[in-house]
C-alpha cells in the first residue's frame, strides 16, 4: 500500500473530524485497556511473565541466526519448505510462485501484518490469483479496499452501518432489502460468504505469531478459527513471518502466549492457539500436502544490533495502541501505513525511512503508557526520542524550530540573561492579560491558543521574587 | 518449489544474505552460528519458565477450575460418570439448545467405547467432514485447567476440520486427562514420543469475533457452541448429568455417581 | 546521616519560575515546615526537556551539566514537578553515561533529586501540616511522575490531611492530558482531543477543583477548561497543602475575568 505517512498532520485532521471513528475509539479506550488490567489482576505471575517473555525474546535476538537455522532444519525434516526473503518484493515473488505452482485461483488468507507489510494481496490480484481475507475485520476492509487501522482489530474504525452498506454493495446475491442492522446479521452473512471460500480455496496463506526452533512449528492465534480453516482445508499452506518471530522452545512459546492475549484483549488466551508442524502426515485424515514458510527480513537485520534492536521483541499485541492517547484520538489510518500507534511510530521510520515518516516520532506526548503496558517491556518512548535525535542530527527538522531551540538553549545556559529576557516576556504577558486570568491569543503562541486559553503568569518570576523576599 | 533453478539460487543466496546480515549486526561475522552447544542444550532439554500457580490443584479442584474457566469463555460443560453416559449428555444438550442431532464423530480410540447406539435420538456417523455436518464430536488429548482449554491433536483418526467446520463442537474428555498447566501438555507429548503431530490445537471456548463495533459475538467461522463432556468427574460440583440425560445441578441432589451407586 | 536540617536546593522548574511563582513559595514553605533548610540557586533555568525531547542531545547535555553544577552541593534537590524531577533523576544519567567527567556527577545528582510530594512523604516521612481548603477535588496523575517516578499515593496522602477538602478519584486519573511539552503546540488538534477526554472525565466526577503536581499539565487542562467555559478550578496541589490558595487565584482566573478581549 502507498504510504501516506508524510501527510500525517492532514490525515490526523481528517480523522479528528470523523464521528464514527471517534465513537469507535472511545469504545476502544474504554474496553481493551480495562480488560487487560482485569486479566493481569487475575494472574499474580503476570509481571514476572512479562519479564521472562522479554528475556526470551532478548535471548533469541542475540542468537537469531542459530534459532532461525534450527527452525528451518526442523521444518525441512518434517517435509516443509523454508524460503528466505530479504525484502517485500522477494517475499511477494516467492508467494506468487508457490500459488502459481499450485495452480491456485483462490487463496484464503488469515490476518497477517506481514501480508500487509509486503502488500501481497495487490500482487496476487495483479497476477490473476484471488486473495480472500477471512478474518472478519480484514474481510470487511478488503471489500472496502482500506488498510487495517489496528493490529488486532483491523476494522475498528468502521461503524456497523458502514459495514452493512459495504455488504449490500458487494454481496449482490442476497435480497437487497434483507435486514442488516445487527452485528449478528452481518457476521452471519460474512460467515456464509467465507465458508464457501474456505472450502474452495487452493492455497491458505497465514501469518505466524511464533516460530518455534525446537520443533519447527509455527504458532498461530485467532479468535474466529479462520486461521485453522485456512491452514487445514486447502492443499497448500504458506505461512509468512518476519525473522524476529523465532523462539527457542515450546515452553518459551507458552510463556509468551500467556502474556499475548492478556495484553491484547484481556482474554486469558485466544480461543484458538494452534501449533502447526509441517505438511499433512501420510496417515492424517486431512491437511495440506504442501507446507511453506516464508521468512522475511525487510529491514529487521538493520534494526538488529542498532538502537532500535529492542523493537524486535514486539509480538504485535496492540496493547500500546489500545492505551495510547494519540492513537485514541486519531486512530490507525492517520499514521499512513500498515502499522500505527507507538509501535508503528517506532517501526515505520525503520522500514520506510525517516524522511518519509518525520511526524511519527514527534506525534507523541511521551506519556509512557505504551511502555507501561507493553508485555515485552519495549522502551517505546525512549526509541521515539532516538528517532528525534536522528532527525535532529540529520537536520530533518525545520530550520525555524532548530533556531528557536538554539536560542532558547543558549539562554537556558546563561541564567542572568535568561532571567532578564524571561522577566520581560512574563511582564509583557501579564500586561497583555490586564486583570484577566488568561489570554485567548498571544503572538507566537498560536499552537497553544488555537485550542486553549493561556493561563496568564502571575507577573514576576519566582527567582526574582525569591531574591526580593528572601535575601 | 519448481519455479526454476534461477529462483532457487536467488532464494539460497537471500538466505545467506539474511543470515550473514544477522551475524554482522550481532558482531559475529564469520562465526559458525550452528556450533553452539549451549544453545543446543537449551533446545534438547526444554525447561519450563515460570508456571502460574493457578492450575496447581488436586484432582477435584483442578477439574472444577477447568470447568469454571471453560464456562467463563462461554463453553458449556457437563460431567458424566462414564463413557456410557456420554450419548445421553450430548442428546440432552442438543435437545435443550434446539440443535440438530446428527453427529459426525472422530473414529478415534479415545471415544471409541462410547455406546452411541444407546441414544436413539442421535444419528451418528464416523469420519471426516465435508462441512455439512452440524455437530462434530472429537476426543480430547488433554484439558488444561488454567484456562479451561481443550487440547486436540490431528492424526490418522482425528481430522482437524471436524474441530472447526461444524456449528457445534462436542469434546469428550476424561477427568484424568485434565491437567493444570500448558507445560504439562508438552511434557506429555514428549513422553508419548514421535514428535508433534501436524496440528496441536488449544481451544478455549467457542469461536468469536468482536470485529463489528467491538460487539462480541460467538460463532465467527468456527463453532458457535463448544460443549465439553467430562467423563468420570464426579465430585458433586457443577452441572451434572442424570442417567436419563437430564442436566441437573449438584445441589438438586441428583448425580450420575449416585445413580450408579 | 544528616544530623541537622537537610539542605534542599529547590528546583522551581521553568514553568513555575515564569508562570506561577506561588507554587515555588508553596514548595519552599512545605519543605521548611517539614524541617528543611531551603535555598533557591539563582543559576537555575530549565531542566532541558525541550531540547532533550526535540532530539537535541547536545544542548540537552549542556543544560544538564549546568543544572548539575548548580545543584550538586545540596543534600537534596527537590522540584514541584514529576516531569522535571524525572528528567534529573532518570534522564540525566542516561544522557551523560558516556561522559567520563560527568557520568558520576549525573548519577549522584539523580540519587538525591526528588519530586516534592514524594520527597515529603517517602524521604522525610512528613505527613502534612495544617491547611484548609474547601473543595471537592480530583487529582490528575501526571505521566512522568506516575510512570517514571511511581508517584501516585504520595500527594493523596498529603491532601487527605487538608481540612475541608474531599478527594474524588476519576476514572482516567492516569490518562495523559495531551500536554507533552512541545507536542501540544506542534499538534494542537490532537492535543485538544486528548485534553477533552481529560476534561470530560473530571467533569464527570462532579469535582469543582482539579489538583495536580505538574504545572505544564495543569496549564494545559486549565487553559482548555477556560476555553470550554468550565467553572472547574485548577491548582497545583502545593498551593493547597501550603495553605497559600489565598495568595493567588486558581490557574487562568483573574479579578477581571469576563471582560472582553
Ligand atoms: S510494542 Fe509492545 S505493546 Fe506494542 S504491539 Fe508490540 S508487544 Fe504489544
CSV table of C-alpha atoms and ligand atoms in Angstrom, one decimal, chain A residues 151 311 313-320 343 370 373-376 378 380, ligand 1:
chain,number,residue,atom,x,y,z
A,151,UNK,CA,-3.0,-4.5,14.8
A,311,UNK,CA,11.7,-3.1,19.0
A,313,UNK,CA,10.8,-8.1,20.7
A,314,UNK,CA,7.4,-6.8,19.7
A,315,UNK,CA,4.7,-9.5,19.5
A,316,UNK,CA,2.1,-7.3,17.8
A,317,UNK,CA,-0.3,-7.5,20.7
A,318,UNK,CA,-1.7,-4.0,20.2
A,319,UNK,CA,-1.6,-3.0,23.8
A,320,UNK,CA,0.4,0.1,23.1
A,343,UNK,CA,4.9,0.5,17.9
A,370,UNK,CA,2.8,2.3,26.0
A,373,UNK,CA,1.6,-1.9,29.1
A,374,UNK,CA,3.9,-3.5,26.6
A,375,UNK,CA,4.2,-7.2,27.5
A,376,UNK,CA,7.7,-7.2,26.1
A,378,UNK,CA,9.9,-2.3,24.9
A,380,UNK,CA,8.9,2.8,23.2
D,1,LIG,S1,5.3,-2.7,21.2
D,1,LIG,FE1,4.7,-3.9,22.9
D,1,LIG,S2,2.6,-3.3,23.4
D,1,LIG,FE2,3.0,-2.6,21.3
D,1,LIG,S3,2.3,-4.2,20.0
D,1,LIG,FE3,4.5,-4.6,20.3
D,1,LIG,S4,4.5,-6.0,22.1
D,1,LIG,FE4,2.5,-5.1,22.0
